[in-house]
Coordinates of C-alpha atoms and ligand atoms in Angstrom, one line a residue:
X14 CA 155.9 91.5 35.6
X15 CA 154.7 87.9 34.7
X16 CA 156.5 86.7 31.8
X17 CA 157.4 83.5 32.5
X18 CA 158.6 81.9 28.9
X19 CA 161.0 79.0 29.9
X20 CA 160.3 75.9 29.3
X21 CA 158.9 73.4 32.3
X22 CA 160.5 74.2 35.5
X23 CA 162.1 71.0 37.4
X24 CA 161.3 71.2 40.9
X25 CA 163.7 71.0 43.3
X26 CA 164.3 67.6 45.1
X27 CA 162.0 67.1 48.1
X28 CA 159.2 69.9 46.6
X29 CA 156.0 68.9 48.0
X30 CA 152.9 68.9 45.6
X31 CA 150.0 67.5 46.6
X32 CA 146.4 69.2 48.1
X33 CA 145.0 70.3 50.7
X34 CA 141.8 69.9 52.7
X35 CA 140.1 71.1 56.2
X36 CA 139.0 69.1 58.9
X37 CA 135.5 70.8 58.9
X38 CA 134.9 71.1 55.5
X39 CA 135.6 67.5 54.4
X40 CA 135.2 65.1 57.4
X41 CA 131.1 65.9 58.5
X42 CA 129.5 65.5 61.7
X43 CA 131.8 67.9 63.3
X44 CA 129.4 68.0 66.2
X45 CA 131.5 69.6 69.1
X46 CA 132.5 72.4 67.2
X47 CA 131.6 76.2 67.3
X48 CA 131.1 76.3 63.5
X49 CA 128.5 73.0 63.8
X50 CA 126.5 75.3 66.8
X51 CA 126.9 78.4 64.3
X52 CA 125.1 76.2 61.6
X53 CA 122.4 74.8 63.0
X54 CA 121.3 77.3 65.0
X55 CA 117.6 78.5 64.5
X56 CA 119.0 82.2 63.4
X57 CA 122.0 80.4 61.1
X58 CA 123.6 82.9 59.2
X59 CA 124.8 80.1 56.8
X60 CA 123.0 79.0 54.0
X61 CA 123.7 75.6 54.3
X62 CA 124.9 73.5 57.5
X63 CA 128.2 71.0 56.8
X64 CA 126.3 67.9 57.5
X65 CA 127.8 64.8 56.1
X66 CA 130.3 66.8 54.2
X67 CA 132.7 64.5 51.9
X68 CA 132.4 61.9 55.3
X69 CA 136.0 62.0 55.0
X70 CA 136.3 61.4 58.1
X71 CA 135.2 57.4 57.6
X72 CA 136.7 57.7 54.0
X73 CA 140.1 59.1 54.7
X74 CA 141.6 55.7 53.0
X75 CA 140.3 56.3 50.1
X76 CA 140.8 59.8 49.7
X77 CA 144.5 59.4 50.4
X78 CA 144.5 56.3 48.3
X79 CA 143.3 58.1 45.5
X80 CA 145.9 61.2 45.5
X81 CA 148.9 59.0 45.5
X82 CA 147.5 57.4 42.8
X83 CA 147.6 59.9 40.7
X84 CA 150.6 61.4 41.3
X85 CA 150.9 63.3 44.3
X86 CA 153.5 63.2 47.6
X87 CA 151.9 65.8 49.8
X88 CA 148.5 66.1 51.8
X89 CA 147.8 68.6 54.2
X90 CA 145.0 67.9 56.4
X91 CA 143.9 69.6 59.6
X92 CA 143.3 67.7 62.9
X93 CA 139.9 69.0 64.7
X94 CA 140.4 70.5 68.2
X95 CA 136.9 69.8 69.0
X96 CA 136.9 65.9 68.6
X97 CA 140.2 65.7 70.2
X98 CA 139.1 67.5 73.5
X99 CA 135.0 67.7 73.1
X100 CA 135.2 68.8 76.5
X101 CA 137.7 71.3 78.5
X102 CA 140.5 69.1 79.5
X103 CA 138.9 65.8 77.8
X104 CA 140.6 64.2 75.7
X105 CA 138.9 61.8 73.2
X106 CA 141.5 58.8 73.1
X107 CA 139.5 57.8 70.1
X108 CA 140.0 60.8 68.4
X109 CA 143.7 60.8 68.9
X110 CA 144.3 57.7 67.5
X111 CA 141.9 58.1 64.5
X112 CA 144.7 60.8 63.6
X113 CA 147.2 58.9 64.6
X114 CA 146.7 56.7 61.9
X115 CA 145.8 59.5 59.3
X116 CA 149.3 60.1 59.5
X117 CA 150.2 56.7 59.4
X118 CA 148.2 56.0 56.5
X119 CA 149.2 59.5 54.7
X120 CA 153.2 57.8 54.8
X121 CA 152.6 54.6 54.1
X122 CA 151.2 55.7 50.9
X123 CA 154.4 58.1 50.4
X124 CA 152.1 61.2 51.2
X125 CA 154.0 63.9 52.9
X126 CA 151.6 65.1 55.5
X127 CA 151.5 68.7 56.2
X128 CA 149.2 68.8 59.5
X129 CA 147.1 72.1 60.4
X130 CA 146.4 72.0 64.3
X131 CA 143.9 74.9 63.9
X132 CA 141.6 75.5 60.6
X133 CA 139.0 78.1 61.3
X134 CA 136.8 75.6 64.0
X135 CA 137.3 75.8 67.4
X136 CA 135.6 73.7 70.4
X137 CA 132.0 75.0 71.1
X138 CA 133.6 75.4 74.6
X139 CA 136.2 77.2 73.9
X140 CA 134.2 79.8 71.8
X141 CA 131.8 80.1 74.7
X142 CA 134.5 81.3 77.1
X143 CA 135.3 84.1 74.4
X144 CA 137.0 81.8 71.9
X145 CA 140.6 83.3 70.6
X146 CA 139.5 86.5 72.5
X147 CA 139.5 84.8 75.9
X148 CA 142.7 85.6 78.5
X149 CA 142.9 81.7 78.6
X150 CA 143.1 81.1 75.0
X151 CA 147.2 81.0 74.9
X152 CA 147.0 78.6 77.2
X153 CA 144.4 76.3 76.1
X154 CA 146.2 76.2 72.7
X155 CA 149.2 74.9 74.4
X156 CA 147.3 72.4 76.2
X157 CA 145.9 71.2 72.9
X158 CA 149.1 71.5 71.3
X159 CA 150.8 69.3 73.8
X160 CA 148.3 66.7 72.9
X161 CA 148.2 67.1 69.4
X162 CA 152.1 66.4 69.8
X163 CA 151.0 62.4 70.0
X164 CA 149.5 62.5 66.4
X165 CA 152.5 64.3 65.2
X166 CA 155.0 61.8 66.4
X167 CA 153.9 59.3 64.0
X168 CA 155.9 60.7 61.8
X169 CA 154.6 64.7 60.8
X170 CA 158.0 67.0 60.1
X171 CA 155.7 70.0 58.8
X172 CA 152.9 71.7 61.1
X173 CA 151.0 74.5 60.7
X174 CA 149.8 76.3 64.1
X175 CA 147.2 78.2 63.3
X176 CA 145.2 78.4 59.3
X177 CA 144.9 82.2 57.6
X178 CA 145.1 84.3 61.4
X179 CA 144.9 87.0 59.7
X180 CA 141.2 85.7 58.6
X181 CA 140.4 84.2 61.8
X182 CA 140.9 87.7 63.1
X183 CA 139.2 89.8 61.2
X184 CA 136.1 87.0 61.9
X185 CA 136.0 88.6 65.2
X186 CA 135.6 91.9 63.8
X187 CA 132.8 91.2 62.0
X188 CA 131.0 88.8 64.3
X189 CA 131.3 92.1 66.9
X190 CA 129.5 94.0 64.3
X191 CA 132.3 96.6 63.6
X192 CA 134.8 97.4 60.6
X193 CA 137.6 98.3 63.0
X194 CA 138.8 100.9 60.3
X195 CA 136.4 103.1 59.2
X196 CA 134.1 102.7 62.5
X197 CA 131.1 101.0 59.9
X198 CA 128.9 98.7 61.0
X199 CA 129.6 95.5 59.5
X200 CA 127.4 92.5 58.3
X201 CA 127.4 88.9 60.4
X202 CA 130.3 87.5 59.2
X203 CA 129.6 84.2 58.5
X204 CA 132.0 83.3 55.5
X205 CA 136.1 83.3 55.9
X206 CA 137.2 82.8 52.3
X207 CA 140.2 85.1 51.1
X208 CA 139.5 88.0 52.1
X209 CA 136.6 89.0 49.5
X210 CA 133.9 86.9 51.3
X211 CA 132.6 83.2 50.5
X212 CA 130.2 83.1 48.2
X213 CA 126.5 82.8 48.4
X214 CA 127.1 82.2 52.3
X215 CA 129.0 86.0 52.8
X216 CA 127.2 87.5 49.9
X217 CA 126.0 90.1 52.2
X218 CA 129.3 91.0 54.4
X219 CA 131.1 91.4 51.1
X220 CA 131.9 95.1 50.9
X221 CA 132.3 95.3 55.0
X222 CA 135.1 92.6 54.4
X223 CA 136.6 95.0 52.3
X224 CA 136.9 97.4 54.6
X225 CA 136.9 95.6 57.7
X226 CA 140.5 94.8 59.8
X227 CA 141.5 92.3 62.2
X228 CA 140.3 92.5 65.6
X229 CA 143.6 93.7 67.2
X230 CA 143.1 91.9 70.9
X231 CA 142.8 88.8 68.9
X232 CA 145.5 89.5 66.6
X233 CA 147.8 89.8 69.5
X234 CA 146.4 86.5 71.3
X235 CA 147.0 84.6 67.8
X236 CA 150.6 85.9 67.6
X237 CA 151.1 84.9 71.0
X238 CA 149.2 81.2 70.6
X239 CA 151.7 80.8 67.7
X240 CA 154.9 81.2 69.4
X241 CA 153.6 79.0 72.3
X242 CA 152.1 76.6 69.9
X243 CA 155.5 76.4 68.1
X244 CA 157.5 76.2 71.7
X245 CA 155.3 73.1 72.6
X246 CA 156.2 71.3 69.5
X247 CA 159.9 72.0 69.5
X248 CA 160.1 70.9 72.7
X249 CA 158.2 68.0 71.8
X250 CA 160.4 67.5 68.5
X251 CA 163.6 69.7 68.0
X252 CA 163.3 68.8 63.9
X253 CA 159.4 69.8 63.6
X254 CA 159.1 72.4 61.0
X255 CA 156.9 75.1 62.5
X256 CA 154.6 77.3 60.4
X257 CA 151.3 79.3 60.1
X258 CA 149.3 80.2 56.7
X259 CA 148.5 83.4 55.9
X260 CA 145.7 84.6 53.2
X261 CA 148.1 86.5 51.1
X262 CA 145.2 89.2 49.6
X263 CA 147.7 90.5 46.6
X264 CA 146.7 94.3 47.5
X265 CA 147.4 96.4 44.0
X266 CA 147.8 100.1 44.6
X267 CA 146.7 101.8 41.9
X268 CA 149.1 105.1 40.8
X269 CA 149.4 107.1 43.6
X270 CA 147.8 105.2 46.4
X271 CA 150.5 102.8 46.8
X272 CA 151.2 104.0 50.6
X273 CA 147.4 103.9 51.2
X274 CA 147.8 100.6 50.1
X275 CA 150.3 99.8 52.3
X276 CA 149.3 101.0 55.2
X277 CA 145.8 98.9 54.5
X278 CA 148.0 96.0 54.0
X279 CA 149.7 95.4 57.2
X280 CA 147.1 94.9 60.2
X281 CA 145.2 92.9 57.5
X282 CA 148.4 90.6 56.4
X283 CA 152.1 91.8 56.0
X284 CA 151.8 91.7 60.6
X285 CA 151.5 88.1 60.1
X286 CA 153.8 87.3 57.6
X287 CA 156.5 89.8 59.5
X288 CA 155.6 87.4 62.4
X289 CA 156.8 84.3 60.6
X290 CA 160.2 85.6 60.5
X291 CA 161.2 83.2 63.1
X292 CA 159.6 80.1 62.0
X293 CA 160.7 77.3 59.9
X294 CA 158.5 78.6 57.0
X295 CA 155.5 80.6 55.8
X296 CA 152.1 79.2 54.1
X297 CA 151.2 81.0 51.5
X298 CA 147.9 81.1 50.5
X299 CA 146.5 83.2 47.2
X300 CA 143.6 82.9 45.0
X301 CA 143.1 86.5 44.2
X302 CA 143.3 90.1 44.4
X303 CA 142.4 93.3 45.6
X304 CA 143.3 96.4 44.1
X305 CA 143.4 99.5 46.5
X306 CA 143.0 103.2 45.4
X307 CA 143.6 106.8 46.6
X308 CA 140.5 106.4 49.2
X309 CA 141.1 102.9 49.9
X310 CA 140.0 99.2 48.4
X311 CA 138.0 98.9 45.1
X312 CA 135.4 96.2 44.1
X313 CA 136.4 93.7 41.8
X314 CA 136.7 95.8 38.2
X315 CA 133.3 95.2 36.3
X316 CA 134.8 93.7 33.0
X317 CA 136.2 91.1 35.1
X318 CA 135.9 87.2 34.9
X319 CA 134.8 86.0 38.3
X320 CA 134.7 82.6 40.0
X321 CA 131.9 80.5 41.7
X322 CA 133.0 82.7 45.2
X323 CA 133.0 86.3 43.2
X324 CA 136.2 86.5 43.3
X325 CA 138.2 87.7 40.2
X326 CA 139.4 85.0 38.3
X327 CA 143.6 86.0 38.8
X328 CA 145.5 82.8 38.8
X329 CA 148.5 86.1 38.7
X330 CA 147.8 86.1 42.3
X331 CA 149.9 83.2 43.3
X332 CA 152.9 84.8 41.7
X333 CA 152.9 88.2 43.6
X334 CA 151.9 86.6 46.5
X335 CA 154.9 84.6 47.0
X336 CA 157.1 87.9 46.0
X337 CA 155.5 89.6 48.3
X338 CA 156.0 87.5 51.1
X339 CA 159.3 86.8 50.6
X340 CA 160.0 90.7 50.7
X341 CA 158.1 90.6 54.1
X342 CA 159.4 88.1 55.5
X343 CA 163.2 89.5 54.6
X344 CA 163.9 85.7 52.0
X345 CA 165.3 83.7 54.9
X346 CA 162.3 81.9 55.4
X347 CA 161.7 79.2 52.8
X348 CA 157.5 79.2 51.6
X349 CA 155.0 76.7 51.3
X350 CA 152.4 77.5 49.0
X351 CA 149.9 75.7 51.3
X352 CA 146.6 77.0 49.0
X353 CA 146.0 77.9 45.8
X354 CA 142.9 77.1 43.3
X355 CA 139.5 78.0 41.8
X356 CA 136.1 77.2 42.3
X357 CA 134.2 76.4 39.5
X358 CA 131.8 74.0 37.1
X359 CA 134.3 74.2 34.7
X360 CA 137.4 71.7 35.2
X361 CA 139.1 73.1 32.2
X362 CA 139.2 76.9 33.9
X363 CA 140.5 74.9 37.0
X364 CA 143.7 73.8 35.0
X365 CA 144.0 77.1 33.0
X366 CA 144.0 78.7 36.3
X367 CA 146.4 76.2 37.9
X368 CA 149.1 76.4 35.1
X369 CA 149.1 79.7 35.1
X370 CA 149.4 79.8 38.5
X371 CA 152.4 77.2 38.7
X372 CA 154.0 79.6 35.6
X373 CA 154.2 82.6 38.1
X374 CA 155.2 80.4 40.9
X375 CA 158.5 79.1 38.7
X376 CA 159.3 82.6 37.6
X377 CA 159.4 83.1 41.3
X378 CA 161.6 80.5 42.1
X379 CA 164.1 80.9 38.8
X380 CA 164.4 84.4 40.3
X381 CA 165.6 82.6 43.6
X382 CA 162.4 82.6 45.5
X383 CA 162.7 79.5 47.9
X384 CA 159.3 77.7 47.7
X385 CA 159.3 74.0 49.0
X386 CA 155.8 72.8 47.9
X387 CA 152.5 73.1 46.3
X388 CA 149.4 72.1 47.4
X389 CA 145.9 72.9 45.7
X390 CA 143.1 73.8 47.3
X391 CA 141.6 71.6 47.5
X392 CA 141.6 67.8 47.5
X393 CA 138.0 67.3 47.5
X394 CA 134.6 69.2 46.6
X395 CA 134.1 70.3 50.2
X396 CA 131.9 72.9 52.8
X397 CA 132.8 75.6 51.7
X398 CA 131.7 77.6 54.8
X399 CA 128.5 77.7 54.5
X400 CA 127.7 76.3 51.2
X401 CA 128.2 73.6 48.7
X402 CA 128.0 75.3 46.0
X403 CA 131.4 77.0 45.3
X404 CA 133.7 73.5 43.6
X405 CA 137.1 73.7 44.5
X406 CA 138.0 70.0 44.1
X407 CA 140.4 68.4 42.0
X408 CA 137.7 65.4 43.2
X409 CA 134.8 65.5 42.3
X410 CA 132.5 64.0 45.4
X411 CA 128.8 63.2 45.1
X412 CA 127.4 64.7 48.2
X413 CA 124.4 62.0 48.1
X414 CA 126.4 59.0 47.3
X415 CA 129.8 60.1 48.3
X416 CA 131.6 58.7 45.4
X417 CA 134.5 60.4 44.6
X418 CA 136.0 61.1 40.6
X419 CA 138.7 62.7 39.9
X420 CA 138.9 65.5 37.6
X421 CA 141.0 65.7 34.5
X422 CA 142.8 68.6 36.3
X423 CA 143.5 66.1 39.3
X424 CA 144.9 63.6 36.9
X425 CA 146.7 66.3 35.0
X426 CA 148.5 67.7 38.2
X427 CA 149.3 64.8 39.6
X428 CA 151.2 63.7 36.4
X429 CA 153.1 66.9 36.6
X430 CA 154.0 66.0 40.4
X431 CA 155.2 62.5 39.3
X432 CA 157.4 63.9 37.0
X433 CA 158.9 66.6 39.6
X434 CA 157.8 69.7 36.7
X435 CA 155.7 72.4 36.7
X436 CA 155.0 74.6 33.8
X437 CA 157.5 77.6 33.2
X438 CA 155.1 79.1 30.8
X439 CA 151.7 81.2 30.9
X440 CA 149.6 80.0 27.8
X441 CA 146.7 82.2 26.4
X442 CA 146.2 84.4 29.5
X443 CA 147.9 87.9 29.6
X444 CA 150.4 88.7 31.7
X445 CA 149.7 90.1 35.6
X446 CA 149.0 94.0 35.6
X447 CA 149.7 96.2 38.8
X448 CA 152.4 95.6 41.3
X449 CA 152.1 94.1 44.6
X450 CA 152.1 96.7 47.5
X451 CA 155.1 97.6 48.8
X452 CA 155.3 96.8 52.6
Ligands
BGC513 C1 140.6 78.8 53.6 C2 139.7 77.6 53.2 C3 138.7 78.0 52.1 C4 139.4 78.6 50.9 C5 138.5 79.0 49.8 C6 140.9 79.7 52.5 O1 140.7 81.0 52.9 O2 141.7 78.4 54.3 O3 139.2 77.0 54.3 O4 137.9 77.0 51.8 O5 140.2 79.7 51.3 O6 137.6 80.0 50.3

């Protein structure tokens, strides 16, 4: 199916590309949040607590200087719920108008900002009243969206409610110790990740994650927090373009399973793309995938190349994930690939994976597939939920010393964003097997 042999693809006018980070994983010191009490709890699932992380938060400037330098026009960034109201019904003034002039500093420096309001973390308060399970939590997202609405007027067209629901869901499962499908018991959930676990920090919950599916109480509270969410800010700003992200999974069926395959994919992620068929576009968000057989999903094939997270290395994925959504979500709603990328030592797997990646993505769009932006994941080295060691940056960043480098891969995607191309061509890696599941 991928057999993209053009030459470079132009990008339409206006496509974002640029990269993406997480408030958590990048900014450090996230002190009111639930995943900062998770981490440094005595009995810590996680390996490794976030800590400093990039201290992004005091280094935004630089970080931001440093993509439009080399190339870039879009940053998405997510704004922390627990800093801007540490406390139920506290607002932290400061907080606000630290973000306030993130978006500020993201235009001035012709970055498009693309702001998350919600990326995994939640106030510890929040959590501790039964976090997105909680008969309050519709409203309290409201509340918070209605303040976040102050950042956003500085200038943010695209917001995306809520990151990966479909993740944040299935969290819940786990953390409640059940698979939800087959009735298993499941590990403790510590990692998010795409769908295959994170890493060292998930090692253990891998095969539950497999099987596991989205709480459904929660998934229904998330739906509902979204279209609130997205009422807030449309009241607050008729032209804000209203999104969510979804972790696309790329679910192969092998022969004959394809409506076992199916039916596994739609709690777990066609539900939340069907729900974007109202909004003003869909985040798409691939890295991977999973193939599914006659009795259900299969572990990553043994003879496959895997990343620094286990996952197999697929840059294919991006390609059938944007496909795919655009079949769920019925090709009226443009797409944002909002993540995409690799961890690994190795920065020239990181642009093999990323140009084949981009291939797929233009034989999408030459096959009328409307996607309005690319951004990497991620900006920066970063927390990747519960450890450090997974590298996912285009920027290199010295945890110690917190110097930043770029990458060769940094400096080679920004040049293609400067010159508004992205390559129509896969070189040295064979063409994508399987078929994404039908939904
Ligand atoms: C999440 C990121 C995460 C990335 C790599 C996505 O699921 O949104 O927070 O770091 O995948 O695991």
């Amino acid at each position: 199916m991928t057999t993209a042999t053009g030459p470079d693809f132009a990008t339409p006018p206006g496509f974002l590309l640029g990269a993406s980070t997480s408030a958590h994983q990048v900014e450090g010191n996230n002190l009111a949040s639930d995943w900062w009490a998770l981490e440094n709890r005595p009995d810590s699932p996680v390996a490794e607590r976030s800590g400093d992380a990039a201290d992004s938060y005091h280094r935004w400037p630089q970080d931001m200087d440093l993509l439009a330098e080399l190339g870039f026009n879009a940053y998405r960034f997510s704004i922390e719920w627990a800093r801007i109201e540490p406390e139920r019904g506290q607002v932290s003034r400061a907080a606000v108008a630290h973000y306030r002039e993130m978006v500020r500093g993201a235009l001035s420096r012709g970055l498009t900002p693309v702001v998350t309001l919600h990326h995994f973390t939640s106030p510890r308060w929040f959590s501790e009243l039964g976090g997105w399970a909680s008969a309050e939590a519709v409203d309290l997202f409201a509340g918070y969206t209605g303040t976040a609405c102050e950042v956003l007027a500085e200038g943010v067209r695209h917001v995306a409610t809520v990151n990966e629901p479909n993740m944040l869901a299935l969290l819940y499962t786990l953390l409640r110790g059940r698979t939800g499908a087959d009735g298993k018991a499941a590990g403790s959930g510590s990692g998010s990740g795409s769908g295959s676990g994170s890493g060292e920090s998930a090692a253990g919950a891998v095969a539950d994650v497999r099987l596991a599916a989205p709480d459904p109480q929660v998934t229904d509270i998330l739906l509902r927090a979204h279209r609130a969410a997205s009422a807030v800010l449309k009241a607050a700003d008729p032209a804000c373009q209203v999104g969510w992200t979804v972790a696309n999974q790329v679910y192969q069926a092998l022969p004959g399973a394809e409506s076992r395959a199916a039916a596994h994919a739609w709690p777990r992620e066609d539900l939340f793309l069907a729900a974007a068929r109202d909004d003003d576009w869909v985040g798409v968000q691939a890295y991977t995938r999973n193939l599914v057989g006659a009795d259900g999903p299969l572990p990553v094939p043994q003879d496959a190349v895997r990343t620094q997270t286990g996952w197999e290395f697929y840059p294919q994925a991006l390609e059938q994930a944007v496909r795919h959504t655009a079949q769920v979500v019925g090709g009226c709603v443009p797409i944002l690939v909002t993540e995409n990328g690799i961890a690994t030592d190795d920065d020239r797997q990181r642009v093999d994976y990323t140009r084949s990646a981009l291939a797929g993505l233009a034989a999408a769009m030459r096959d009328g597939v409307d996607v309005r932006g690319y951004l990497h994941w991620s900006a920066l080295d970063n927390y990747e939920w519960g450890s450090y060691r997974p590298r996912f940056g285009l920027i290199g960043v010295d945890f110690d010393t917190f110097a930043r480098t770029p990458r060769e891969s940094a400096r080679w995607l920004g040049r293609l964003a400067r010159a508004g191309r992205i390559p129509g061509r896969h070189e040295g890696l064979a063409g994508a097997t399987g078929a994404p599941a039908a939904p």
